[in-house]
Coordinates of C-alpha atoms (C1' of nucleotides) in Angstrom, one line a residue:
Chain W
M1 CA 104.3 66.6 108.3
L2 CA 104.6 67.4 104.6
D3 CA 107.2 69.7 103.1
L4 CA 106.1 73.3 103.0
R5 CA 107.3 73.9 99.5
F6 CA 105.7 70.7 98.3
V7 CA 102.4 71.8 99.8
R8 CA 102.8 75.3 98.2
E9 CA 103.6 73.9 94.7
N10 CA 101.2 70.9 94.7
I11 CA 98.1 72.3 96.3
D12 CA 95.7 70.8 93.8
L13 CA 97.3 67.4 93.9
L14 CA 97.2 67.5 97.7
K15 CA 93.5 68.4 97.7
K16 CA 92.7 65.4 95.6
K17 CA 94.8 63.1 97.8
L18 CA 93.2 64.3 101.0
T19 CA 89.7 63.8 99.5
L20 CA 90.7 60.1 99.1
R21 CA 91.2 60.0 102.8
G22 CA 87.9 61.6 103.4
D23 CA 89.6 64.8 104.7
D24 CA 88.7 68.2 103.6
L25 CA 91.1 70.8 105.0
D26 CA 90.7 74.4 103.9
L27 CA 93.9 74.9 102.0
N28 CA 93.0 78.3 100.6
S29 CA 93.7 80.1 103.9
F30 CA 97.0 78.2 104.0
I31 CA 98.0 79.7 100.6
Q32 CA 97.2 83.1 101.9
V33 CA 99.1 82.8 105.1
D34 CA 102.1 81.4 103.2
Q35 CA 102.1 84.4 100.9
E36 CA 101.9 86.8 103.8
R37 CA 104.7 85.1 105.5
R38 CA 107.0 85.3 102.5
D39 CA 106.2 89.0 101.9
L40 CA 107.1 89.7 105.6
I41 CA 110.3 87.8 105.3
Q42 CA 111.4 89.9 102.4
N43 CA 110.6 93.1 104.3
V44 CA 112.3 92.0 107.5
E45 CA 115.4 90.8 105.7
A46 CA 115.8 93.9 103.6
L47 CA 115.7 96.0 106.8
R48 CA 118.1 93.6 108.6
S49 CA 120.5 93.8 105.7
Q50 CA 120.4 97.6 105.9
R51 CA 121.0 97.5 109.7
N52 CA 124.0 95.2 109.3
Q53 CA 125.6 97.5 106.8
V54 CA 125.1 100.7 108.7
S55 CA 126.2 99.1 112.0
D56 CA 129.5 98.3 110.2
E57 CA 129.8 101.9 109.2
I58 CA 129.1 103.1 112.7
S59 CA 131.8 100.8 114.0
K60 CA 134.3 102.2 111.6
I61 CA 133.4 105.8 112.3
K62 CA 133.7 105.2 116.1
Q63 CA 137.1 103.7 115.6
K64 CA 138.2 106.8 114.0
G65 CA 136.9 108.7 117.0
D66 CA 134.2 110.5 115.2
A67 CA 130.5 110.8 116.3
A68 CA 127.8 108.8 114.6
E69 CA 124.8 110.0 116.5
D70 CA 122.5 110.6 113.5
L71 CA 123.2 107.1 112.1
V72 CA 122.6 105.5 115.5
A73 CA 119.3 107.4 115.9
Q74 CA 118.3 106.3 112.4
M75 CA 119.1 102.7 113.1
R76 CA 117.2 102.8 116.4
E77 CA 114.1 103.4 114.3
V78 CA 115.0 100.7 111.8
S79 CA 115.4 98.3 114.7
Q80 CA 112.0 99.2 116.1
E81 CA 110.5 98.6 112.7
I82 CA 112.2 95.2 112.5
K83 CA 110.9 94.2 115.9
K84 CA 107.4 95.1 114.8
L85 CA 107.6 93.0 111.7
E86 CA 109.2 90.1 113.5
I87 CA 106.2 89.8 115.8
D88 CA 104.0 89.7 112.8
L89 CA 106.2 87.2 111.1
K90 CA 106.3 85.0 114.1
E91 CA 102.5 84.9 114.2
K92 CA 102.3 83.9 110.6
E93 CA 104.9 81.2 111.0
E94 CA 103.1 79.7 114.0
K95 CA 99.9 79.7 112.0
L96 CA 101.5 78.0 109.1
Q97 CA 103.2 75.5 111.4
S98 CA 100.0 74.5 113.1
F99 CA 98.5 74.1 109.7
L100 CA 101.2 71.8 108.5
L101 CA 101.0 69.8 111.7
V102 CA 97.4 68.7 111.1
I103 CA 97.7 67.9 107.4
P104 CA 97.7 64.1 107.1
N105 CA 100.2 62.1 105.1
I106 CA 99.6 61.4 101.4
P107 CA 98.5 57.8 100.6
H108 CA 100.9 55.8 98.4
E109 CA 99.6 55.0 94.9
S110 CA 99.4 51.3 95.8
V111 CA 96.9 52.0 98.6
P112 CA 93.4 50.8 97.6
V113 CA 90.9 53.7 97.3
G114 CA 88.0 53.4 99.6
K115 CA 85.8 55.0 102.3
N116 CA 86.2 52.8 105.3
E117 CA 87.3 49.4 106.6
V118 CA 84.8 47.7 104.3
D119 CA 87.0 48.7 101.4
N120 CA 90.2 47.3 102.8
K121 CA 91.7 44.7 100.5
E122 CA 92.6 41.2 101.7
V123 CA 96.1 40.4 100.6
R124 CA 96.4 36.8 101.8
K125 CA 95.1 34.2 104.2
C126 CA 97.5 32.0 106.1
G127 CA 97.3 28.9 108.3
Q128 CA 94.4 26.5 108.8
L129 CA 91.0 27.6 109.9
P130 CA 90.5 25.5 113.1
A131 CA 87.7 23.1 113.3
F132 CA 85.9 22.5 116.6
S133 CA 83.7 19.6 117.6
F134 CA 82.0 21.9 120.1
E135 CA 80.9 25.5 120.3
P136 CA 84.1 27.5 120.8
K137 CA 83.9 30.0 123.7
P138 CA 85.1 33.6 123.8
H139 CA 88.3 34.2 125.7
W140 CA 86.6 36.0 128.6
D141 CA 84.6 32.8 129.5
I142 CA 87.7 30.6 129.0
G143 CA 90.0 32.9 131.0
E144 CA 87.5 33.4 133.9
A145 CA 86.7 29.7 134.1
L146 CA 90.4 28.9 134.3
G147 CA 91.0 31.5 136.9
I148 CA 93.7 33.2 134.8
L149 CA 91.8 36.4 133.9
D150 CA 90.1 38.4 136.7
F151 CA 87.9 41.2 135.3
K152 CA 86.1 42.0 138.5
R153 CA 89.3 42.7 140.4
G154 CA 90.9 44.5 137.5
A155 CA 88.0 46.9 137.5
K156 CA 88.3 47.2 141.3
L157 CA 91.9 48.2 141.0
A158 CA 91.6 50.7 138.1
G159 CA 88.1 50.7 136.6
A160 CA 86.7 49.5 133.3
R161 CA 89.1 48.2 130.6
F162 CA 91.6 47.0 133.1
T163 CA 92.2 43.3 133.9
L164 CA 94.1 41.4 136.5
Y165 CA 96.1 38.4 135.0
K166 CA 96.7 35.6 137.4
D167 CA 98.7 32.4 137.6
L168 CA 99.3 30.8 134.2
G169 CA 97.5 33.8 132.6
A170 CA 100.2 36.2 133.8
R171 CA 102.8 33.5 132.9
L172 CA 101.4 33.1 129.4
E173 CA 101.5 36.9 128.8
R174 CA 105.2 36.9 129.9
A175 CA 105.9 33.9 127.7
L176 CA 104.5 35.6 124.7
I177 CA 106.5 38.7 125.3
N178 CA 109.8 36.8 125.6
F179 CA 108.9 34.5 122.7
M180 CA 108.3 37.5 120.4
L181 CA 111.4 39.4 121.5
D182 CA 113.6 36.4 121.1
L183 CA 112.2 35.7 117.6
H184 CA 112.8 39.2 116.3
I185 CA 116.1 39.8 118.0
N186 CA 117.7 36.4 117.4
E187 CA 116.2 35.5 114.0
H188 CA 115.1 38.8 112.3
G189 CA 118.1 41.0 113.2
Y190 CA 116.4 43.6 115.4
Q191 CA 118.2 45.4 118.2
E192 CA 116.4 45.2 121.5
V193 CA 115.6 48.5 123.3
L194 CA 113.7 49.3 126.5
P195 CA 112.5 52.9 126.3
P196 CA 110.8 55.2 128.8
F197 CA 107.1 54.6 129.1
M198 CA 106.4 58.3 129.3
V199 CA 107.6 61.0 127.0
N200 CA 107.5 64.7 126.5
R201 CA 105.4 66.8 124.1
D202 CA 108.0 67.2 121.4
V203 CA 108.5 63.4 121.1
M204 CA 104.7 62.9 120.9
T205 CA 104.6 65.6 118.1
G206 CA 107.5 63.9 116.3
T207 CA 105.6 60.7 115.5
G208 CA 102.3 62.5 114.9
Q209 CA 100.2 61.8 118.0
L210 CA 100.2 65.5 118.8
P211 CA 98.8 68.0 118.3
K212 CA 95.8 66.3 116.8
F213 CA 95.1 63.4 119.1
E214 CA 95.8 64.6 122.6
E215 CA 92.4 63.4 123.8
D216 CA 93.5 59.8 123.2
L217 CA 96.5 60.1 125.5
F218 CA 96.9 59.8 129.2
K219 CA 98.7 62.9 130.4
I220 CA 100.6 63.2 133.7
E221 CA 98.9 65.8 135.7
G222 CA 100.9 69.0 136.3
L223 CA 103.7 67.9 133.9
D224 CA 104.1 67.9 130.2
Y225 CA 104.5 64.1 130.1
F226 CA 102.4 61.6 128.4
L227 CA 102.1 57.8 128.8
I228 CA 103.0 56.2 125.5
P229 CA 100.2 54.8 123.4
T230 CA 102.7 52.6 121.6
A231 CA 106.5 52.0 121.6
E232 CA 106.6 53.5 118.2
V233 CA 106.7 56.9 119.9
P234 CA 109.9 56.6 122.0
V235 CA 111.6 54.2 119.6
T236 CA 111.2 56.3 116.5
N237 CA 112.3 59.4 118.4
I238 CA 115.5 57.7 119.5
H239 CA 117.2 59.4 116.5
R240 CA 115.3 62.7 116.9
D241 CA 117.4 65.6 115.6
E242 CA 120.1 63.3 114.4
T243 CA 121.8 62.9 111.0
L244 CA 122.4 59.3 110.3
S245 CA 125.0 58.2 107.8
E246 CA 124.0 56.0 104.9
Q247 CA 126.1 53.0 106.1
D248 CA 124.2 52.9 109.4
L249 CA 121.0 52.1 107.6
P250 CA 118.7 50.3 107.7
L251 CA 118.3 50.3 111.5
Y252 CA 116.0 47.7 113.1
Y253 CA 114.7 48.1 116.6
C254 CA 112.5 45.9 118.7
A255 CA 110.9 47.0 122.0
Y256 CA 108.5 45.6 124.5
T257 CA 106.4 48.2 126.3
P258 CA 103.1 48.5 127.9
C259 CA 100.8 50.9 126.0
F260 CA 98.3 53.3 127.4
R261 CA 95.2 54.6 125.5
K262 CA 92.1 56.4 126.6
E263 CA 90.0 54.8 124.0
A264 CA 87.8 57.8 123.9
G265 CA 85.0 57.4 121.4
S266 CA 85.0 53.7 121.6
Y267 CA 82.3 53.4 124.3
G268 CA 80.4 50.2 123.9
K269 CA 83.0 48.7 121.6
D270 CA 84.7 45.5 122.7
T271 CA 83.5 46.0 126.2
R272 CA 84.0 42.4 127.2
G273 CA 87.3 40.7 127.6
I274 CA 90.8 42.1 127.0
I275 CA 90.5 43.1 123.3
R276 CA 90.4 46.8 124.2
Q277 CA 92.1 47.9 127.4
H278 CA 93.5 51.2 128.7
Q279 CA 96.8 49.4 129.3
F280 CA 98.1 46.5 127.2
N281 CA 101.4 45.0 126.3
K282 CA 103.0 45.2 122.8
V283 CA 106.2 44.2 121.1
E284 CA 106.9 46.8 118.5
L285 CA 109.2 46.7 115.5
V286 CA 110.7 50.0 114.2
K287 CA 112.8 50.6 111.1
F288 CA 114.8 53.5 109.7
C289 CA 116.0 53.2 106.1
V290 CA 116.9 55.0 102.9
P291 CA 113.9 56.0 100.7
E292 CA 114.7 53.6 97.8
T293 CA 114.3 50.5 100.0
S294 CA 111.5 51.5 102.2
Y295 CA 108.6 49.7 100.5
A296 CA 110.6 46.5 100.4
E297 CA 111.3 47.0 104.1
L298 CA 107.6 47.3 104.8
E299 CA 107.0 43.9 103.2
G300 CA 109.9 42.5 105.3
L301 CA 108.5 44.1 108.5
L302 CA 105.1 42.6 107.7
R303 CA 106.6 39.1 107.2
D304 CA 108.5 39.4 110.5
A305 CA 105.3 40.2 112.4
E306 CA 103.4 37.4 110.6
E307 CA 106.1 34.9 111.6
V308 CA 104.8 35.1 115.2
L309 CA 101.5 33.7 114.2
R310 CA 103.0 31.2 111.9
R311 CA 105.1 29.8 114.7
L312 CA 102.0 29.8 117.0
D313 CA 100.2 28.0 114.1
I314 CA 97.2 30.3 114.3
H315 CA 95.0 31.3 111.3
Y316 CA 95.2 34.9 110.2
R317 CA 94.8 37.2 107.2
V318 CA 96.6 40.3 106.0
V319 CA 94.7 43.3 104.7
A320 CA 95.9 46.5 103.0
L321 CA 94.1 49.4 104.5
C322 CA 92.2 51.6 102.0
T323 CA 92.7 55.4 101.7
G324 CA 89.8 56.1 104.0
D325 CA 91.0 53.8 106.8
L326 CA 94.6 54.9 106.8
G327 CA 96.1 56.5 109.9
F328 CA 97.0 60.1 110.0
A329 CA 100.7 59.7 109.6
A330 CA 100.9 56.7 107.4
S331 CA 101.4 56.5 103.6
K332 CA 100.5 52.8 103.6
T333 CA 99.4 50.2 106.2
Y334 CA 98.9 46.5 106.4
D335 CA 96.9 45.1 109.2
I336 CA 97.3 41.5 110.4
E337 CA 94.0 40.1 111.5
V338 CA 93.9 37.0 113.6
W339 CA 91.1 34.5 113.6
L340 CA 89.1 34.4 116.9
P341 CA 86.9 31.3 116.8
G342 CA 85.1 32.4 120.1
Q343 CA 83.8 35.4 118.3
G344 CA 83.7 34.1 114.8
E345 CA 85.7 36.9 113.3
F346 CA 89.1 38.3 112.3
K347 CA 90.5 40.9 114.7
E348 CA 93.4 43.3 114.2
I349 CA 96.5 42.1 116.0
S350 CA 99.2 44.1 114.2
S351 CA 99.4 47.2 112.1
C352 CA 102.5 47.7 109.9
S353 CA 103.0 51.1 108.4
I354 CA 105.4 53.2 106.4
Y355 CA 105.5 56.9 107.0
E356 CA 108.0 57.8 104.3
T357 CA 109.4 61.2 105.4
F358 CA 106.3 62.3 107.4
Q359 CA 107.6 61.4 110.8
A360 CA 111.3 62.1 109.9
R361 CA 110.5 65.7 109.0
R362 CA 108.6 66.3 112.2
A363 CA 111.3 64.6 114.3
G364 CA 114.3 65.9 112.4
I365 CA 115.8 62.5 111.4
R366 CA 118.1 63.0 108.5
L367 CA 120.4 61.0 106.3
R368 CA 123.8 61.9 104.9
R369 CA 125.1 60.0 101.8
E370 CA 128.7 59.1 101.1
G371 CA 130.2 61.8 98.8
K372 CA 127.0 63.8 98.5
K373 CA 126.5 67.3 99.8
G374 CA 123.6 68.1 102.1
T375 CA 121.2 65.8 103.9
E376 CA 117.8 64.3 103.2
L377 CA 115.2 62.7 105.4
V378 CA 115.1 59.0 106.2
H379 CA 112.0 56.9 105.9
T380 CA 110.5 55.4 109.1
L381 CA 108.4 52.3 109.5
N382 CA 106.9 50.4 112.3
G383 CA 104.6 47.5 113.1
S384 CA 103.3 45.5 116.1
G385 CA 105.1 42.2 116.4
L386 CA 102.5 41.7 118.0
A387 CA 99.9 43.1 120.3
V388 CA 100.5 40.7 123.2
G389 CA 97.1 40.8 124.9
R390 CA 95.3 40.1 121.7
T391 CA 97.8 37.3 120.9
L392 CA 96.9 35.8 124.3
V393 CA 93.2 36.0 123.3
A394 CA 94.0 34.2 120.0
V395 CA 95.9 31.5 121.9
L396 CA 93.0 30.9 124.4
E397 CA 90.3 30.9 121.7
N398 CA 92.2 28.8 119.1
Y399 CA 93.7 26.3 121.5
Q400 CA 90.7 25.8 123.7
Q401 CA 89.5 22.2 124.4
E402 CA 86.0 20.9 125.0
D403 CA 86.8 20.4 128.8
G404 CA 87.7 24.1 129.1
S405 CA 91.4 23.6 129.2
V406 CA 93.8 25.3 126.8
V407 CA 96.7 23.6 125.1
V408 CA 99.9 25.6 125.1
P409 CA 101.2 26.1 121.5
K410 CA 104.5 24.1 121.1
A411 CA 106.5 27.2 120.3
L412 CA 105.6 28.7 123.7
R413 CA 106.3 25.7 125.9
P414 CA 110.0 26.5 126.4
Y415 CA 108.7 29.8 127.8
M416 CA 106.1 28.2 130.1
G417 CA 108.5 25.9 131.9
G418 CA 107.4 23.0 129.7
I419 CA 103.8 23.3 130.7
E420 CA 101.6 21.7 127.9
K421 CA 98.2 22.6 129.0
I422 CA 96.4 25.2 131.1
E423 CA 93.8 23.5 133.3
R424 CA 91.4 24.5 135.9
K425 CA 93.0 24.5 139.4
R426 CA 91.3 22.4 141.9
Chain D
rG1 C1' 115.5 69.4 147.9
rG2 C1' 120.4 72.6 148.8
rA3 C1' 125.2 74.7 146.9
rG4 C1' 128.4 75.3 142.8
rG5 C1' 130.2 74.5 137.5
rG6 C1' 129.0 73.8 132.4
rA7 C1' 126.4 73.5 127.2
rU8 C1' 130.3 76.7 120.8
rG9 C1' 130.7 73.1 113.9
rG10 C1' 131.4 65.5 112.7
rC11 C1' 134.7 65.5 117.4
rC12 C1' 138.1 68.4 120.8
rG13 C1' 138.6 73.4 122.0
rA14 C1' 139.5 79.1 122.0
rG15 C1' 136.6 83.4 122.0
rC16 C1' 133.5 87.1 126.9
rG17 C1' 130.2 94.0 122.9
rG18 C1' 132.2 95.8 116.4
rC19 C1' 138.8 93.2 111.4
rU20 C1' 134.7 86.5 114.1
rU21 C1' 134.2 86.1 107.5
rA22 C1' 133.5 81.4 114.7
rA23 C1' 140.8 80.9 116.0
rG24 C1' 143.6 76.4 116.5
rG25 C1' 143.7 71.1 116.5
rC26 C1' 141.6 66.2 115.2
rG27 C1' 138.8 63.6 111.8
rG28 C1' 137.0 63.5 106.6
rC29 C1' 137.4 64.8 101.2
rG30 C1' 140.4 66.5 97.0
rG31 C1' 145.3 67.7 95.0
rU32 C1' 151.0 67.8 94.7
rC33 C1' 154.9 64.2 95.5
rU34 C1' 155.3 58.5 95.2
rU35 C1' 155.8 52.1 91.8
rG36 C1' 152.0 52.1 95.8
rA37 C1' 151.3 53.7 100.7
rA38 C1' 152.8 56.8 104.8
rA39 C1' 154.9 61.5 105.9
rA40 C1' 155.1 66.4 104.3
rC41 C1' 152.8 70.5 101.8
rC42 C1' 148.3 73.0 99.4
rG43 C1' 143.1 73.5 99.2
rC44 C1' 138.1 72.2 100.7
rU45 C1' 134.9 70.8 105.0
rU46 C1' 127.3 72.8 108.6
rC47 C1' 122.2 73.5 108.3
rU48 C1' 117.6 76.4 107.4
rC49 C1' 114.8 80.1 105.0
rC50 C1' 113.8 84.2 101.2
rC51 C1' 114.4 86.1 96.2
rG52 C1' 116.1 85.1 91.5
rA53 C1' 117.8 83.4 85.0
rA54 C1' 122.2 84.3 87.6
rA55 C1' 124.3 87.2 91.3
rG56 C1' 122.5 87.8 96.1
rG57 C1' 120.3 88.3 101.1
rA58 C1' 118.7 86.7 106.1
rG59 C1' 119.0 83.4 110.2
rA60 C1' 121.3 79.6 113.5
rC61 C1' 127.1 79.2 119.2
rG62 C1' 121.4 74.3 124.3
rG63 C1' 115.7 76.6 124.0
rG64 C1' 112.9 81.3 124.8
rG65 C1' 112.9 86.5 126.0
rG66 C1' 115.5 91.3 127.0
rU67 C1' 119.5 95.3 126.7
rU68 C1' 122.2 97.7 122.3
rC69 C1' 123.1 101.1 116.2
rG70 C1' 125.4 96.2 116.8
rA71 C1' 125.3 90.0 121.0
rA72 C1' 128.6 83.5 120.8
rU73 C1' 130.0 87.6 124.2
rC74 C1' 125.9 91.5 128.9
rC75 C1' 120.9 90.5 131.7
rC76 C1' 116.4 87.4 132.7
rU77 C1' 114.2 82.6 132.2
rC78 C1' 113.7 77.4 130.9
rU79 C1' 115.9 72.6 129.7
rC80 C1' 119.8 69.2 129.9
rC81 C1' 124.7 67.6 131.7
rC82 C1' 128.7 67.5 135.6
rU83 C1' 130.6 68.0 141.0
rC84 C1' 129.4 68.1 146.2
rC85 C1' 125.6 67.6 150.3
rG86 C1' 120.7 65.7 151.8
rC87 C1' 116.8 62.1 150.9
rC88 C1' 115.6 57.5 148.5
rA89 C1' 114.6 52.0 145.4

RNA sequence: GGAGGGAUGGCCGAGCGGCUUAAGGCGGCGGUCUUGAAAACCGCUUCUCCCGAAAGGAGACGGGGGUUCGAAUCCCUCUCCCUCCGCCA
């Protein structure tokens, strides 16, 4: 959410910035409602001021034992009038609020201008492009042949976009989770948290999933609970409605959670394999910091996420999303895309974003400075470190052997009980 | 699921219809004193919105609604916490 006063005073700038995103909100009606609201406030408050004053007089008259019937009657009418105006005012405020809640964040000036993913800018490529002496297979063939991914039974249990992991497949997923958690917690200074996997509406609104993207979420029937689409939601909201002190910042959190997404509107996309599932595992990194360090913190967060692939020795690239591809709440985003030889393309495996004060304003996460009056809003950031299912895909496809087996990357072997290779069971 | 008790400022804690401008304490900040510190004493300690050059005004005692000229205080409702009983991993 943007600051109301900022929107009011920078309406032209805002229009320009939203055009970069490919968004065209009608900001004229916003200006009108805002003006109506302020007029109403002035009327209501003048009446309230009058009522407060006269009520005091009534009190004094009554203490003397005199009657104040005419004043009481007069104020009865004033109160009625106030009530009427308050109803009006509330309506305007709700209108204005729902307006503010659907205005996306403003892209940072370092974000490349562009229409869609084609205009994203490659920042760097890392690691070696693997060479194969045979035709590399996609992970669904590898996984099925090894008996570690069972798509048929996954679909039987829950439907399309669900998969049953078996044997060393399940073990590999668990190994990846633990490997990532240990790396970020022991070496990158993050605090481990394990949050609820479902949250209420306020929390979903705090990080920006609601009200705009309700159709992407799984909702618990009969209750106002939603399954989280990412750990970003519960973890960022840990400090909802709190004022943090400057010395506590920056805060680094790391959480493993499953994530649940409806994937509405992606019919026919990534239908094979485990690239796009309704339920997938993710290790998430979340940071809270002061505004002046936040862009440096974004670079650090990105490096922390990249380190997972460096340790696994898998080829990847980093791209900066362009203005047209940027998510609703983000001011800037880097995607990490991993090389998948079975499909001959790079695939998103992490998204690292800074939200500046956009989420903090919605969620009420403030900051108090030593010796300074008042509060300001913190900056929030998050990034996948990494999407676990897609990392498993990358391991299978990059470490596959001609005989159909998959070598376990060295960094994962301690987490796999020393197993060096996943082979077909006889 | 049943029966009770709670929710007040950074924290503890009074207040139960109008001198509440939210007492008092703790913590924090500033000052006096001191070589320095402690103690003592004095003062200051929230956020949001509106208007404005300044002054000013309005709102917030868990959330929402109601009664009243006037609500932290009375009524309704929701949420959360605590105690006891039942059920349960």
